[in-house]
Short mmCIF file of C-alpha atoms in Angstrom, two decimals:
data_model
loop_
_atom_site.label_atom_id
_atom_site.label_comp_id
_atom_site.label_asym_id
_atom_site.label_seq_id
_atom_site.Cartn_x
_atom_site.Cartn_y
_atom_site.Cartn_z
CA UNK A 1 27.40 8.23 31.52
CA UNK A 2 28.60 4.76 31.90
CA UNK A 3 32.17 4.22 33.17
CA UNK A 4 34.68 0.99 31.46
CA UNK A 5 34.12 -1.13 34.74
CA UNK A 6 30.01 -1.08 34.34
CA UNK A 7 30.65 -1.42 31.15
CA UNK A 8 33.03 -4.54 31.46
CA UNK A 9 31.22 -6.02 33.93
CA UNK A 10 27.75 -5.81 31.91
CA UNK A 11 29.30 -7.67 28.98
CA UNK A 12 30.17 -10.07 31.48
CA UNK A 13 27.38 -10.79 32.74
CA UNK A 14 25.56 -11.29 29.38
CA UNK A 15 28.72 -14.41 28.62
CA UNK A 16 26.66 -16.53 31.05
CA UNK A 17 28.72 -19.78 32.29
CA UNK A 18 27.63 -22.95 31.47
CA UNK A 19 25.82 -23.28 34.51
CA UNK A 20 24.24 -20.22 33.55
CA UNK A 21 23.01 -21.28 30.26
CA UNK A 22 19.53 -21.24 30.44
CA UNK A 23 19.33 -17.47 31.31
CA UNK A 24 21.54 -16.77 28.48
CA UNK A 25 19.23 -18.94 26.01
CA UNK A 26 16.08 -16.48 27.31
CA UNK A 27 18.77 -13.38 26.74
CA UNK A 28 18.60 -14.60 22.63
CA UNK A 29 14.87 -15.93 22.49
CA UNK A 30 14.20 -11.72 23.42
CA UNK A 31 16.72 -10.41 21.10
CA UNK A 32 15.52 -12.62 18.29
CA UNK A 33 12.08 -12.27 19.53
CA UNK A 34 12.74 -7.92 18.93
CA UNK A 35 14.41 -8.59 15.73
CA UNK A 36 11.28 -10.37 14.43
CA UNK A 37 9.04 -7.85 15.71
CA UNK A 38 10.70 -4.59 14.73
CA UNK A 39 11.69 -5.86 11.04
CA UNK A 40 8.01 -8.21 10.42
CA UNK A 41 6.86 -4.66 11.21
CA UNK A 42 8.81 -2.30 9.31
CA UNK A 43 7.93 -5.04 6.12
CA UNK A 44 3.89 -4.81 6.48
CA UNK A 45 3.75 -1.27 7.13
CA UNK A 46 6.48 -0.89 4.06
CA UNK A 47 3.95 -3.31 1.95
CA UNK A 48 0.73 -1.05 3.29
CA UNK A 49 2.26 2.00 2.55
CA UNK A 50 3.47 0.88 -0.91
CA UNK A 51 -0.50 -0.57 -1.80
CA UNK A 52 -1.80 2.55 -1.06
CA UNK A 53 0.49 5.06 -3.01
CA UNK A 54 1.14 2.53 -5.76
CA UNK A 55 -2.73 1.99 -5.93
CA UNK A 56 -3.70 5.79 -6.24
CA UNK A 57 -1.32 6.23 -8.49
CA UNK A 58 -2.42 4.09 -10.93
CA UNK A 59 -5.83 5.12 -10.50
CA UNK A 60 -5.06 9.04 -11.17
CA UNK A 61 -2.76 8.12 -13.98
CA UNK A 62 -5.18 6.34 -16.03
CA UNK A 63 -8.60 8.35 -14.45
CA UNK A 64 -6.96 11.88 -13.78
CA UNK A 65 -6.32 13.67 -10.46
CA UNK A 66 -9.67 15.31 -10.00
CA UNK A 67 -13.34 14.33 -11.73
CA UNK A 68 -15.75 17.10 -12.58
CA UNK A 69 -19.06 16.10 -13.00
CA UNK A 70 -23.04 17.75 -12.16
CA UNK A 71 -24.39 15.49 -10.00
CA UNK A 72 -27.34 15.61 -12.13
CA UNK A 73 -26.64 13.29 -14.95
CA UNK A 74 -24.60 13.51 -17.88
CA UNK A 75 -22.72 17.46 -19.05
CA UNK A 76 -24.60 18.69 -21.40
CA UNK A 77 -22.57 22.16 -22.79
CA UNK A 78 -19.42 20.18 -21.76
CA UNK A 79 -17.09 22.24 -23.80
CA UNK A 80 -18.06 25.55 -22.19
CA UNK A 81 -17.42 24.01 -18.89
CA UNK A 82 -14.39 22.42 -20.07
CA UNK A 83 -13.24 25.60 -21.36
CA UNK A 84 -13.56 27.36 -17.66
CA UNK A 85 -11.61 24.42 -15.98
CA UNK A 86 -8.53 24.51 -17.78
CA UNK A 87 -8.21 28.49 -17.57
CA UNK A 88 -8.80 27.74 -13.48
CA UNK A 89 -4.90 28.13 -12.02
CA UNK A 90 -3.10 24.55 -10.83
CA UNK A 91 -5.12 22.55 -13.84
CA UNK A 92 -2.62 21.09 -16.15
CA UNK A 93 -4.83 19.53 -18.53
CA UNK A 94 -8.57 18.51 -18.65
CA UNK A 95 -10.38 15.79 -20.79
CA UNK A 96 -14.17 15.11 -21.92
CA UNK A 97 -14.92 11.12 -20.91
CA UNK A 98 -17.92 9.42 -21.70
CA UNK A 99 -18.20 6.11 -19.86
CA UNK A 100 -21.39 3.54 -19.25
CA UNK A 101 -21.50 -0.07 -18.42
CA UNK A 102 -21.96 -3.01 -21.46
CA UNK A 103 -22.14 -6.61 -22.20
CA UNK A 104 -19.42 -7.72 -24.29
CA UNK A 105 -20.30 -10.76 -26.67
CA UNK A 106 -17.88 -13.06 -28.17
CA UNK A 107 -17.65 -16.84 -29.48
CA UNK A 108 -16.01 -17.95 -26.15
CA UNK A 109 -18.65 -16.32 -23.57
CA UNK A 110 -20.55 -13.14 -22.34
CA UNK A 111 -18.97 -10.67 -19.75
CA UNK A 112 -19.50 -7.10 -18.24
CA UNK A 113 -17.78 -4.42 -18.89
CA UNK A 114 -17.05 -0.51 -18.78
CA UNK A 115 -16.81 1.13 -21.79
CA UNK A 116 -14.85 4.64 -21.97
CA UNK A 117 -14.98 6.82 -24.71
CA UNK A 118 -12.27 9.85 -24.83
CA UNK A 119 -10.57 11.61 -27.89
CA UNK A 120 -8.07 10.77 -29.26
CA UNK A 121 -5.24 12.46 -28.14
CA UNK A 122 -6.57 12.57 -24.81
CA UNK A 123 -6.01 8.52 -24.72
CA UNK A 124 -2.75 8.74 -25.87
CA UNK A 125 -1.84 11.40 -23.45
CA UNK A 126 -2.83 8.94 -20.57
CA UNK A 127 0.83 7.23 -19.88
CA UNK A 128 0.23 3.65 -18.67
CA UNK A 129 -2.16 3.14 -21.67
CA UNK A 130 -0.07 4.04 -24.66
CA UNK A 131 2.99 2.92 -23.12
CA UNK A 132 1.91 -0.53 -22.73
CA UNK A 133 0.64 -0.22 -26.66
CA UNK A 134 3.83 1.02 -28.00
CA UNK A 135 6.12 -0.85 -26.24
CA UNK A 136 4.65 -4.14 -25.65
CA UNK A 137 7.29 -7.37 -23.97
CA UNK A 138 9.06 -9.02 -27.17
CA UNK A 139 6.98 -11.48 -29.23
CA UNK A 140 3.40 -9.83 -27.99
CA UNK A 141 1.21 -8.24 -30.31
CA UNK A 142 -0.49 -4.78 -29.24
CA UNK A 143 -1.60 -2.98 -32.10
CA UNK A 144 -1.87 0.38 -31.96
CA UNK A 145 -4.24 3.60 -31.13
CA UNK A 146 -4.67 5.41 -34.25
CA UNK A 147 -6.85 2.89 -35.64
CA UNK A 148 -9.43 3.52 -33.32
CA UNK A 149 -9.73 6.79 -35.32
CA UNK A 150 -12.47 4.75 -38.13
CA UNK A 151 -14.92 5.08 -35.53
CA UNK A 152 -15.04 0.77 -35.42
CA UNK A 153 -12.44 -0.09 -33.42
CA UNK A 154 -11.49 -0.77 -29.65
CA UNK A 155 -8.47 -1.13 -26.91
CA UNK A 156 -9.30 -3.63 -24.54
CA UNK A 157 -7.37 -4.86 -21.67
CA UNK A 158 -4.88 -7.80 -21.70
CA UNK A 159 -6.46 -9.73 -19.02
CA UNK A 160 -9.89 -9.02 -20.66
CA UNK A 161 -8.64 -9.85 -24.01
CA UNK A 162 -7.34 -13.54 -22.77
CA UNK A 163 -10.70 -14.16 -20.88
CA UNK A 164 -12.15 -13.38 -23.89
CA UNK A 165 -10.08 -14.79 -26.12
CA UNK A 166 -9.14 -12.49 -28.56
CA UNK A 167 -6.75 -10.74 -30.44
CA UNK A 168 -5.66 -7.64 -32.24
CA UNK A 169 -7.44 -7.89 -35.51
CA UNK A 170 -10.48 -9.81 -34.00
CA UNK A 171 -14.55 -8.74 -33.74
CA UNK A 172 -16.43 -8.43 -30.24
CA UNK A 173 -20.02 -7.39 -30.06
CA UNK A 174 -20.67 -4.84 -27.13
CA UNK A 175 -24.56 -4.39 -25.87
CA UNK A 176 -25.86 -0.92 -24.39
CA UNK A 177 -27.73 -0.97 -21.77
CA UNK A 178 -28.94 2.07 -22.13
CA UNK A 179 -30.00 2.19 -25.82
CA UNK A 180 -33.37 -0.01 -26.85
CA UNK A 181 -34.44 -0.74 -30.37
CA UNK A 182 -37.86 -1.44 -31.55
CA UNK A 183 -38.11 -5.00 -33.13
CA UNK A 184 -41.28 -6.31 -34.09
CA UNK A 185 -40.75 -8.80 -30.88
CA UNK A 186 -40.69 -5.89 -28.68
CA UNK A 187 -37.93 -3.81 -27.18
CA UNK A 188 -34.06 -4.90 -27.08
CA UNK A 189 -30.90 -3.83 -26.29
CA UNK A 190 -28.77 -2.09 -29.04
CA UNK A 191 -25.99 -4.01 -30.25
CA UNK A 192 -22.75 -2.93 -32.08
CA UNK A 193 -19.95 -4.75 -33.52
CA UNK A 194 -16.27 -3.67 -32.97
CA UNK A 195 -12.72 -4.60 -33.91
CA UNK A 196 -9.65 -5.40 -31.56
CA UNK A 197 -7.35 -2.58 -32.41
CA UNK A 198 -5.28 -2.19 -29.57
CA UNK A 199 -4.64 -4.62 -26.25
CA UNK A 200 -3.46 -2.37 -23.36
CA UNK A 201 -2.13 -4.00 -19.89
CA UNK A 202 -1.09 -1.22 -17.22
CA UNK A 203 -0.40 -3.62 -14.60
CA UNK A 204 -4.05 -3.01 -12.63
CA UNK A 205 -6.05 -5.99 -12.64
CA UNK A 206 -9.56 -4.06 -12.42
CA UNK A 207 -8.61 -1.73 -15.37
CA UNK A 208 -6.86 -4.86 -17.39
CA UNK A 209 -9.76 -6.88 -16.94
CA UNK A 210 -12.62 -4.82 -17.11
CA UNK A 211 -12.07 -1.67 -19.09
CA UNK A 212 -12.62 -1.37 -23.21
CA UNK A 213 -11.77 2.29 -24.71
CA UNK A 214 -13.18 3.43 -27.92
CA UNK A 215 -13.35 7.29 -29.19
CA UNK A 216 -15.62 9.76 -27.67
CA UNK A 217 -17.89 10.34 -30.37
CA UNK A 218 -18.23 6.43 -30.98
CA UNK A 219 -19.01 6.05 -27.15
CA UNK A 220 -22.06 9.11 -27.45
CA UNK A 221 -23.11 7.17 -30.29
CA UNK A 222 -23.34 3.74 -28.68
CA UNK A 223 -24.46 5.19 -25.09
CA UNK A 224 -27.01 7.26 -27.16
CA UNK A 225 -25.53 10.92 -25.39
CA UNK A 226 -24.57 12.67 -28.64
CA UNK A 227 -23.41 16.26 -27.37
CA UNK A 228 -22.91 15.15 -23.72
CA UNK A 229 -20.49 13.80 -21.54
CA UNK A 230 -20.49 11.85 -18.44
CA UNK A 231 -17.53 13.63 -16.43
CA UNK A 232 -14.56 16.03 -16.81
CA UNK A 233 -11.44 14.09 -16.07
CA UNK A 234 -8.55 16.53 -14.79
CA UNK A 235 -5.09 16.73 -13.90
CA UNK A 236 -3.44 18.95 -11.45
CA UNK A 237 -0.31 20.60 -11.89
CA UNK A 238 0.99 19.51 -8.13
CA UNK A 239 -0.62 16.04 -7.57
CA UNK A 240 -0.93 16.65 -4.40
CA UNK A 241 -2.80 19.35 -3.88
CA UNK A 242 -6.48 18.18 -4.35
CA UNK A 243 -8.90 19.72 -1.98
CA UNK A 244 -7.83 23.53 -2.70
CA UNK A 245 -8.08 22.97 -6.52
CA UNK A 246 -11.07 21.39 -6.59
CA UNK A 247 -12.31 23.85 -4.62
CA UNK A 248 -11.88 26.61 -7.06
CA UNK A 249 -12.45 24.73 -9.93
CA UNK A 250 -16.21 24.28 -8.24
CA UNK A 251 -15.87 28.09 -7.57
CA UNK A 252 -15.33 28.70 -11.14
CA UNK A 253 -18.31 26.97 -12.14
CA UNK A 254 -20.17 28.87 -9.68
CA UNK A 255 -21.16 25.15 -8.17
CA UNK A 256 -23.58 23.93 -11.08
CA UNK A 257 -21.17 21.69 -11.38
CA UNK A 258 -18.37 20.22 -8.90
CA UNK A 259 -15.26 18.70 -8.45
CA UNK A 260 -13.80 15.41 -6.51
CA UNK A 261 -10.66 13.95 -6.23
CA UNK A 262 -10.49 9.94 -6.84
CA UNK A 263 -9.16 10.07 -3.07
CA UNK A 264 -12.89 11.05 -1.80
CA UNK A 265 -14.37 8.96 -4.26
CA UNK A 266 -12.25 5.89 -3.27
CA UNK A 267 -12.51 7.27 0.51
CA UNK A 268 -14.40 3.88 1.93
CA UNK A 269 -11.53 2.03 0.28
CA UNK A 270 -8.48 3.72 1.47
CA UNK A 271 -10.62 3.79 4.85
CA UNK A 272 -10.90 0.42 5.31
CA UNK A 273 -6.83 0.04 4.27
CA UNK A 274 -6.05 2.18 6.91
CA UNK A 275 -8.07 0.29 9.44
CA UNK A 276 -6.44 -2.86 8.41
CA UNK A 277 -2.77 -0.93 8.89
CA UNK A 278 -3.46 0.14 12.43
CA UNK A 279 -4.48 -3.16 12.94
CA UNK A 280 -1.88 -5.01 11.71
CA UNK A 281 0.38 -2.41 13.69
CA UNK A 282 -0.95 -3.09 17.03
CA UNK A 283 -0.80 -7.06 16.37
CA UNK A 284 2.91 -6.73 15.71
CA UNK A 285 3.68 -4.39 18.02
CA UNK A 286 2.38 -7.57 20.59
CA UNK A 287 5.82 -8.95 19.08
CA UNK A 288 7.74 -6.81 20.64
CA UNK A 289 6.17 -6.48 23.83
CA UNK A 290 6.43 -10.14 23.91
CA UNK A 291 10.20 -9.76 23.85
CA UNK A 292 10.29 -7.04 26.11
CA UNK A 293 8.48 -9.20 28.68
CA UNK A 294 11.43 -11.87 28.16
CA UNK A 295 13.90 -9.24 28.64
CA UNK A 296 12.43 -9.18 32.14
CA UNK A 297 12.71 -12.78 32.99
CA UNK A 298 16.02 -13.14 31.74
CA UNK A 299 17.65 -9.75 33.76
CA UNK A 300 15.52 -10.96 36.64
CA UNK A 301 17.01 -14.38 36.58
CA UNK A 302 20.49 -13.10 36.06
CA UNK A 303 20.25 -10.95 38.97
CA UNK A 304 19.21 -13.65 41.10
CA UNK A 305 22.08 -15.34 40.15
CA UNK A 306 24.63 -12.84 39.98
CA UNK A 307 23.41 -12.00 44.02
CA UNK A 308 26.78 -12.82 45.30
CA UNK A 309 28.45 -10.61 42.86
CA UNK A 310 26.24 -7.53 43.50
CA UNK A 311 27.12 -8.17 47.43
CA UNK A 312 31.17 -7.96 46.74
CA UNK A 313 30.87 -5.45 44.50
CA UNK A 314 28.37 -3.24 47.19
CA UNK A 315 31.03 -4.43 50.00
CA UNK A 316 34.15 -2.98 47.46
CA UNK A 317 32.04 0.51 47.06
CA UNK A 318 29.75 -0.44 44.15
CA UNK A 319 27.26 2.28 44.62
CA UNK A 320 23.62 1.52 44.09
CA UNK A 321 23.45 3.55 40.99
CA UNK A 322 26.81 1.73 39.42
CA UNK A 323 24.64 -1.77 39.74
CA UNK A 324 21.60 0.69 37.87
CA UNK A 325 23.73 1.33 35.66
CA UNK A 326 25.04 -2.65 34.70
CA UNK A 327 21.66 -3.75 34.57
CA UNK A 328 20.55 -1.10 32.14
CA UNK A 329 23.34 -1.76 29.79
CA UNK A 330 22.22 -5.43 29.61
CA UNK A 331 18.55 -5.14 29.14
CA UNK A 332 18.87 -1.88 26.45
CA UNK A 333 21.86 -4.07 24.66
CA UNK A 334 19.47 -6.76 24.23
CA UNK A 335 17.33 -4.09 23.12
CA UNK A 336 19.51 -2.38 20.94
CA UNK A 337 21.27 -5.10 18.52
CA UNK A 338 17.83 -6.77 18.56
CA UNK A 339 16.27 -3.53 17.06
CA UNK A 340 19.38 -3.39 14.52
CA UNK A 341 18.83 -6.22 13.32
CA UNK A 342 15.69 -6.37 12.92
CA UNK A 343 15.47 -2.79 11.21
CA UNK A 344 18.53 -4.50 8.95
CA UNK A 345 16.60 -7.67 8.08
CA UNK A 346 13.18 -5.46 7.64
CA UNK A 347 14.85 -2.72 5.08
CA UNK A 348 16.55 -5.66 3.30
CA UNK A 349 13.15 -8.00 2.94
CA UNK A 350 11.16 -4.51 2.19
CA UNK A 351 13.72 -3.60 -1.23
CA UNK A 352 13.42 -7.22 -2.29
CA UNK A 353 10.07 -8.12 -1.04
CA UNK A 354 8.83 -8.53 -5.15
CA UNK A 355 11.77 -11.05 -5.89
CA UNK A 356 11.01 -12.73 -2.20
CA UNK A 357 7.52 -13.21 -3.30
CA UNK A 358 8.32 -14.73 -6.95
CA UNK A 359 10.88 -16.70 -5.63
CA UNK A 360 8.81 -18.25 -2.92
CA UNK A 361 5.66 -19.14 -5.43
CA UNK A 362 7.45 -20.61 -8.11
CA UNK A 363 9.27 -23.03 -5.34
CA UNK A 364 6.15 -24.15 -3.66
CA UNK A 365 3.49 -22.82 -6.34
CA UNK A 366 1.46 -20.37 -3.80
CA UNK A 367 -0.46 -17.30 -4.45
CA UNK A 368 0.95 -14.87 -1.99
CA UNK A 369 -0.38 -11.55 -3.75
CA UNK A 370 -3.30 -12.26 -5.74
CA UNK A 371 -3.97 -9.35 -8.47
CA UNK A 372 -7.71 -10.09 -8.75
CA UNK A 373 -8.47 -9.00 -4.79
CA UNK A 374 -5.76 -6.49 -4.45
CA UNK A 375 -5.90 -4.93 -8.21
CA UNK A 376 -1.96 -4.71 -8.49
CA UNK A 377 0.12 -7.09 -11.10
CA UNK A 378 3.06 -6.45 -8.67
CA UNK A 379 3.67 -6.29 -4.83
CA UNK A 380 4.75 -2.72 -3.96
CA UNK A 381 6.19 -1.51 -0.94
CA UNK A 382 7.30 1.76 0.15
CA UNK A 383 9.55 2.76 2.79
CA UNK A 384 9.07 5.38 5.13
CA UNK A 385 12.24 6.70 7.23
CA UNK A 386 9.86 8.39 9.91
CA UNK A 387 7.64 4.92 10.26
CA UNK A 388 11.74 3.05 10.56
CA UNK A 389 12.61 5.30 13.08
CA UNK A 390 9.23 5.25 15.34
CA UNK A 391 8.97 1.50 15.28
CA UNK A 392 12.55 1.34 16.19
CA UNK A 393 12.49 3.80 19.05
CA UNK A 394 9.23 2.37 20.08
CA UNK A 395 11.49 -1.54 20.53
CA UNK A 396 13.89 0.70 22.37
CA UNK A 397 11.69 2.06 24.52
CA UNK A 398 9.87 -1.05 25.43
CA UNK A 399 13.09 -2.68 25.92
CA UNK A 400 14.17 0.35 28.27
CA UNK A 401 10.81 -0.02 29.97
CA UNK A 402 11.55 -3.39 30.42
CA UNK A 403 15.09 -2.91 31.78
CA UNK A 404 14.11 -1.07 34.32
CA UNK A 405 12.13 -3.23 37.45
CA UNK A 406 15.14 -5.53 37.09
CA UNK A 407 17.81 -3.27 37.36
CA UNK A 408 16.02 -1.44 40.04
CA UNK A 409 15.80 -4.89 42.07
CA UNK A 410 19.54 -5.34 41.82
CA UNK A 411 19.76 -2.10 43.51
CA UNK A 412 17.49 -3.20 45.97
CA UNK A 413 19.86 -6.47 46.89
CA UNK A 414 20.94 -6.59 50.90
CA UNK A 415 25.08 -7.53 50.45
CA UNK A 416 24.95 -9.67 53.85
CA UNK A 417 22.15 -11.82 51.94
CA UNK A 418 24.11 -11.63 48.73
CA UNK A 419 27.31 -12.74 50.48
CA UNK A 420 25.62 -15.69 52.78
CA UNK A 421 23.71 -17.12 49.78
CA UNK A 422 26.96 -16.59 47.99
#
């Protein structure tokens, strides 16, 4: 398409002289100006993408992939309806949970919390949990889960546990809510006294913070619901297949009870993320078209200058769509190693954006990713090939876009008033 002369020529051109200088400073303030734009935005949507998955992963790891629950108040025959949702097909496993707020009471201060009661072996089938138990970071003391097995005994998070200011080994008092007791003062709040057994820290600030587990039959106890059960936690053979199973598993119970997925019941959430995305998406993309616009001014400037040379080359038999065809090579060149780099320096910040961010607040002691508003220990970030390759045909295009009024008025250049200005 584009013959060695138009392509000599356009690398020419873009080795301005030093009298030339100033267009050839513009020329880099738009490639650097692309570069910024196409990898800043390859890194946010990386770090958006990465929140999102990383953030509903957690959740359905620790909380299941679907929730099965009347609508009505606490399942009363749970184990009947327990028994028809793990014979429905895609369920790989189903749980009882009883869960209620509380007030947790120790020496060092007074503090809400959710309290979750679950078997057993259904807690230590939940990954992140016994994981951080039974393989705590050297020199920390976890405990462990079987000793919530007396009946007496809690896990708590890590975060909760150092705002509290216990330990493994040490009492809390948790208050119901729900339960009164007569007292010859009137009515108050039942009150039952627990040990630290186990300190769990999955790396979610709102579960490390906020969440204390004790057994199932403990938590009816406390939450006075002996023989019921607040919800039917489940998980799905393929993860990703919500709607349809829940569907049937709704089906199955003939719709006296339903299912959700913690998708639809975080769906204002993940909303509001993906407002915040498309936001950020069209602010950056502003970048870019910033660039493009300098692209413009610099081609347009260059072919003012170059005038003179577009007239001899006309004069030797230049045809109009050989000058086209300079122009375009110099604009989309701009265009093109600005979008390589920037997709290079974008991919590189994105894989290393964790050690970026510890690096930068231990040298200047910042907060860049706090976990008590975004709920994540870590910052994730995921990339996406397809979201690489639109943003960096989209630079592309708006550079081509941008290519083409200037190229067009080369084209448009008279060769007598090329050669007398020449």
């Amino acid at each position: 398409m584009f013959s060695v002369a138009e392509r000599l020529i356009a690398v020419r051109y873009l080795r301005a002289r030093r009298e030339e200088g100033f267009i050839s400073i513009i020329a880099w303030f738009s490639l650097v100006g692309i570069a910024l734009g196409v990898g800043t935005l390859i890194v946010v949507m990386a770090v958006m993408n990465g929140f999102q998955i990383a953030l509903l992963q957690q959740i359905t790891s620790v909380n299941g992939h679907l929730g099965v629950v009347t609508g009505r108040g606490p399942i009363t025959e749970y184990q009947t309806v327990l028994d028809k949702v793990r014979v429905v097909p895609g369920v790989a496993s189903a749980a009882p949970v009883v869960e209620g707020q509380a007030v947790v009471v120790t020496g060092d201060g007074v503090r809400g919390v959710m309290v979750r009661g679950m078997r057993l072996e259904d807690l230590k089938s939940r990954g992140p949990i016994a994981r951080s138990i039974e393989a705590p970071p050297p020199g920390v003391k976890r405990g462990g889960l079987d000793a919530l097995a007396d009946g007496r005994s809690v896990a708590i998070g890590a975060r909760l546990a150092e705002t509290l200011g216990v330990a493994v080994g040490d009492d809390i008092t948790l208050v119901s809510p729900y339960r009164k007791i007569e007292t010859p003062f009137g009515n108050r709040p039942a009150a039952a006294r627990f040990t630290v057994a186990a300190i769990f820290d999955i790396g979610m600030f709102d579960y490390d913070s906020n969440f204390i587990y004790t057994t199932m039959e403990r938590a009816q106890a406390f939450f006075d619901q002996e023989g019921r059960v607040s919800l039917i936690e489940v998980f799905a053979v393929d993860p990703g297949n919500y709607r349809p199973l829940a569907r049937r598993i709704s089906e199955a119970l003939e719709w006296k009870a339903y299912a959700f997925d913690w998708l639809e019941a975080n769906a204002q959430f993940f909303a509001t993320v993906r407002i915040q995305t498309n936001v950020m998406f069209l602010v950056l993309t502003l970048i870019i078209i910033v660039a493009a616009f300098n692209i413009v001014s610099s081609l347009m400037m260059l072919v003012r200058t170059k005038g003179p040379d577009i007239a001899i080359l006309r004069t030797m038999g230049a045809s109009r769509g050989q000058i086209l065809r300079v122009f375009l090579m110099d604009g989309m060149g701009i265009g093109l190693v600005g979008t390589g780099l920037g997709v290079a320096l974008g991919l590189l910040f994105a894989r290393n954006i964790e050690s970026i961010r510890q690096a930068l607040q231990k040298s200047f002691g910042l907060t860049l990713f706090d976990p008590q508003l975004y709920m994540l220990s870590e910052l994730p970030a995921r990339i996406s090939g397809g979201e690489v390759g639109a943003i960096a045909a989209m630079a592309l295009v708006f550079a081509f876009a941008a290519t083409l009024y200037p190229a067009w008025a080369a084209t448009r250049l008279d060769p007598l008033e090329g050669l007398r200005r020449g």
